[in-house]
Tab-separated table of C-alpha atoms in Angstrom:
chain	number	residue	atom	x	y	z
A	1	MET	CA	-105.842	35.073	68.329
A	2	ARG	CA	-103.023	33.455	66.208
A	3	LYS	CA	-100.057	35.753	67.966
A	4	LYS	CA	-101.618	34.885	71.172
A	5	ILE	CA	-100.865	31.060	70.269
A	6	MET	CA	-97.608	32.108	68.645
A	7	LYS	CA	-96.084	33.523	71.676
A	8	VAL	CA	-97.410	30.404	74.137
A	9	ALA	CA	-95.784	28.115	71.520
A	10	PHE	CA	-92.370	29.797	71.764
A	11	VAL	CA	-92.420	29.849	75.192
A	12	ALA	CA	-93.523	26.435	75.585
A	13	VAL	CA	-90.085	25.184	73.024
A	14	PHE	CA	-88.100	27.801	74.739
A	15	ALA	CA	-88.773	26.078	78.544
A	16	ALA	CA	-88.610	22.430	76.940
A	17	VAL	CA	-84.898	23.573	75.501
A	18	ALA	CA	-84.325	25.195	78.770
A	19	GLY	CA	-85.289	22.303	80.676
A	20	TYR	CA	-83.310	19.474	78.734
A	21	GLY	CA	-80.395	21.498	78.680
A	22	VAL	CA	-80.419	21.973	82.504
A	23	TYR	CA	-81.311	18.090	82.891
A	24	MET	CA	-77.521	17.344	80.465
A	25	ASN	CA	-75.817	19.327	83.147
A	26	GLN	CA	-76.766	18.217	85.884
A	27	ARG	CA	-76.968	14.152	84.677
A	28	THR	CA	-73.605	12.272	85.861
A	29	GLU	CA	-72.009	9.885	84.424
A	30	ALA	CA	-70.640	6.946	86.445
A	31	MET	CA	-67.793	4.855	86.460
A	32	SER	CA	-68.367	1.224	86.413
A	33	ASP	CA	-66.425	-1.028	88.540
A	34	LEU	CA	-64.151	-2.365	85.690
A	35	MET	CA	-63.511	0.613	83.999
A	36	LEU	CA	-62.280	2.198	87.045
A	37	ALA	CA	-60.363	-1.173	88.390
A	38	ASN	CA	-58.362	-0.339	84.491
A	39	VAL	CA	-57.655	2.469	84.951
A	40	GLU	CA	-56.361	2.037	88.569
A	41	ALA	CA	-54.136	-0.586	86.807
A	42	LEU	CA	-52.827	1.988	84.400
A	43	ALA	CA	-51.695	4.080	86.244
A	44	SER	CA	-50.289	2.045	89.206
A	45	GLY	CA	-47.485	0.444	86.049
A	46	GLU	CA	-46.435	-2.309	85.145
A	47	SER	CA	-43.048	-2.964	87.952
A	48	ASP	CA	-41.367	-1.444	90.662
A	49	TYR	CA	-38.673	1.306	89.678
A	50	ASN	CA	-35.994	-0.120	91.725
A	51	SER	CA	-36.599	-3.231	89.875
A	52	LYS	CA	-33.358	-5.045	88.345
A	53	VAL	CA	-33.050	-4.423	84.649
A	54	TRP	CA	-30.004	-6.236	83.634
A	55	GLU	CA	-27.055	-8.142	85.290
A	56	ARG	CA	-23.615	-7.971	84.036
A	57	TYR	CA	-21.367	-11.085	84.120
A	58	TYR	CA	-17.679	-9.981	82.833
A	59	ARG	CA	-16.011	-12.734	80.958
A	60	PRO	CA	-12.944	-14.887	82.447
A	61	GLU	CA	-11.329	-13.638	79.476
A	62	GLY	CA	-11.420	-9.958	80.072
A	63	ASP	CA	-12.848	-9.165	76.643
A	64	GLY	CA	-16.031	-7.940	77.828
A	65	TYR	CA	-19.237	-9.081	79.617
A	66	ASN	CA	-22.515	-11.125	79.400
A	67	CYS	CA	-25.798	-9.678	80.475
A	68	THR	CA	-29.142	-11.315	81.680
A	69	LYS	CA	-32.632	-9.420	82.435
A	70	THR	CA	-32.257	-9.582	86.272
A	71	GLY	CA	-29.601	-7.337	87.087
A	72	ASN	CA	-29.749	-3.568	88.142
A	73	GLU	CA	-27.913	-1.595	85.461
A	74	THR	CA	-28.278	-0.863	82.069
A	75	CYS	CA	-26.648	-2.957	79.703
């Protein structure tokens, strides 16, 4: 009688563990709208790659140039 109870208990524990494993594998986590918006914002970047970086203004004296952050060159 005791062996039969142990077998039934073992089968019940095994079925519970297997069922929990199946449940955990089928469960999906949906992204919230806020999280999805954040991921899209990070993926899109902060500016256009064709935007200007520096604008060079050459000095009238001919001894170099000044730069401002609105141009399309490196400075």
